[in-house]
C-alpha positions as CSV (number, residue, x, y, z in Angstrom):
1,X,-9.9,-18.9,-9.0
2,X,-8.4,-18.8,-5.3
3,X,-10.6,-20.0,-2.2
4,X,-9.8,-15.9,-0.7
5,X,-11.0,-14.5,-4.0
6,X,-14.2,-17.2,-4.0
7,X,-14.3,-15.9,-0.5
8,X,-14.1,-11.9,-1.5
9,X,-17.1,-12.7,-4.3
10,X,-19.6,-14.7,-2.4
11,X,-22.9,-12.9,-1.2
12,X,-25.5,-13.6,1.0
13,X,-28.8,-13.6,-0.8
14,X,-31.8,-14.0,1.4
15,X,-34.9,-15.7,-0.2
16,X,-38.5,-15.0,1.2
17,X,-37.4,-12.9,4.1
18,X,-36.2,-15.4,7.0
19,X,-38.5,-18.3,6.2
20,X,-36.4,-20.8,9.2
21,X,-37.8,-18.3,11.6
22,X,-40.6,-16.0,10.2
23,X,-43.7,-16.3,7.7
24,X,-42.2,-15.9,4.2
25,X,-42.4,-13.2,2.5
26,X,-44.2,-11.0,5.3
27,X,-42.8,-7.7,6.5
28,X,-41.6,-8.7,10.0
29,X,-38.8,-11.3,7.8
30,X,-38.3,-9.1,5.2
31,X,-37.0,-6.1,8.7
32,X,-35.2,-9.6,10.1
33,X,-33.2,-10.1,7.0
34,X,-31.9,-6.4,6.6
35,X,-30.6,-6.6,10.1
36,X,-28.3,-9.5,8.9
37,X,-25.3,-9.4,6.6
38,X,-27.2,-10.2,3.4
39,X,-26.4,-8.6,0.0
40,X,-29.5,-9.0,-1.1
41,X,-33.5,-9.9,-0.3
42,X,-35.4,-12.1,-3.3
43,X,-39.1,-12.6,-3.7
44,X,-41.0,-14.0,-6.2
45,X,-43.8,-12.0,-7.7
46,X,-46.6,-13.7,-9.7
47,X,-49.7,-11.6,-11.8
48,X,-53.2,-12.3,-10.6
49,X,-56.5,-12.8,-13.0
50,X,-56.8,-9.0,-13.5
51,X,-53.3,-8.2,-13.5
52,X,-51.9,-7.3,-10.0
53,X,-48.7,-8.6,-8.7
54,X,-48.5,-10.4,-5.5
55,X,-45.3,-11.7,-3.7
56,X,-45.7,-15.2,-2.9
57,X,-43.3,-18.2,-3.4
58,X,-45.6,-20.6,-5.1
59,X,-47.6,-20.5,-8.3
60,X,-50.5,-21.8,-6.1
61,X,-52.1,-20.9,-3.3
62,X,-52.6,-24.6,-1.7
63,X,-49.1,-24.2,0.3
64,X,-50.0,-21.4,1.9
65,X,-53.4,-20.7,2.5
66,X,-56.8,-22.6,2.7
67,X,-57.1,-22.4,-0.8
68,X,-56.2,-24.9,-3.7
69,X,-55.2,-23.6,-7.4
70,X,-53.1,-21.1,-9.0
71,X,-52.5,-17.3,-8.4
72,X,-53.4,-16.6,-12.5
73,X,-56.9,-18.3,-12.1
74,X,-57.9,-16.1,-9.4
75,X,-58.5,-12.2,-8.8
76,X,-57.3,-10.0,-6.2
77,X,-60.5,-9.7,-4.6
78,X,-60.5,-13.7,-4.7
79,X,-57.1,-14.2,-3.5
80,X,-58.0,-11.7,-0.3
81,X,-61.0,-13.7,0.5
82,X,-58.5,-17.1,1.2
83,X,-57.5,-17.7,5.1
84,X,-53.7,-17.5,4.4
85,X,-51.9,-19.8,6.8
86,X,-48.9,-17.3,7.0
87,X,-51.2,-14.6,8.5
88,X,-51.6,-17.3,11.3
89,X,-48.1,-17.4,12.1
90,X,-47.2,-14.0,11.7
91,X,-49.9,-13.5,14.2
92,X,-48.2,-16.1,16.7
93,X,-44.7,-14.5,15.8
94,X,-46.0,-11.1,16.8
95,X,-46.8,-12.0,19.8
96,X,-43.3,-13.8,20.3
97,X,-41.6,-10.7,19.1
98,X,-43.3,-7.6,19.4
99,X,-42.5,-4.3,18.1
């Protein structure tokens, strides 16, 4: 394969919305990212204890919230009732960049 045909087939995937500048895998990324020259926008979705799907990078919730275990363990209801440290910083990037 040539470097210009490598070059014709690459894509820009983004991953979590524009972590390097936003909360992952919030809304105000995910409208970032489709302003950019990506192909395509990735998220991870994991099933709670009764069966909903959440969008959240980790199998657990100790990265990203004040929380500590794993997203199958726990309920919706349970998972809502967590301080999620990305709510903090979209907060604070609101702010920066309102709309």
């Amino acid at each position: 394969m040539t470097l210009n045909k490598l070059k014709d087939e690459l894509q820009i995937v983004s991953h979590r919305g524009l972590p390097s500048d936003f909360p992952e895998n919030t809304m105000v990324g995910y409208r970032e990212v489709m302003g950019l020259n990506v192909a395509m926008l990735e998220i991870d979705v994991h099933l709670t204890k009764d069966q909903h799907f959440v969008v959240i990078h980790d199998e657990t919730i100790d990265r990203t919230s004040d929380g500590k275990g794993r997203i199958a363990d726990y309920t919706l209801s349970q998972l809502k009732s967590f301080d999620l440290v990305v709510i903090k910083m979209l907060l604070l990037r609101e702010n920066e960049y309102p709309r």
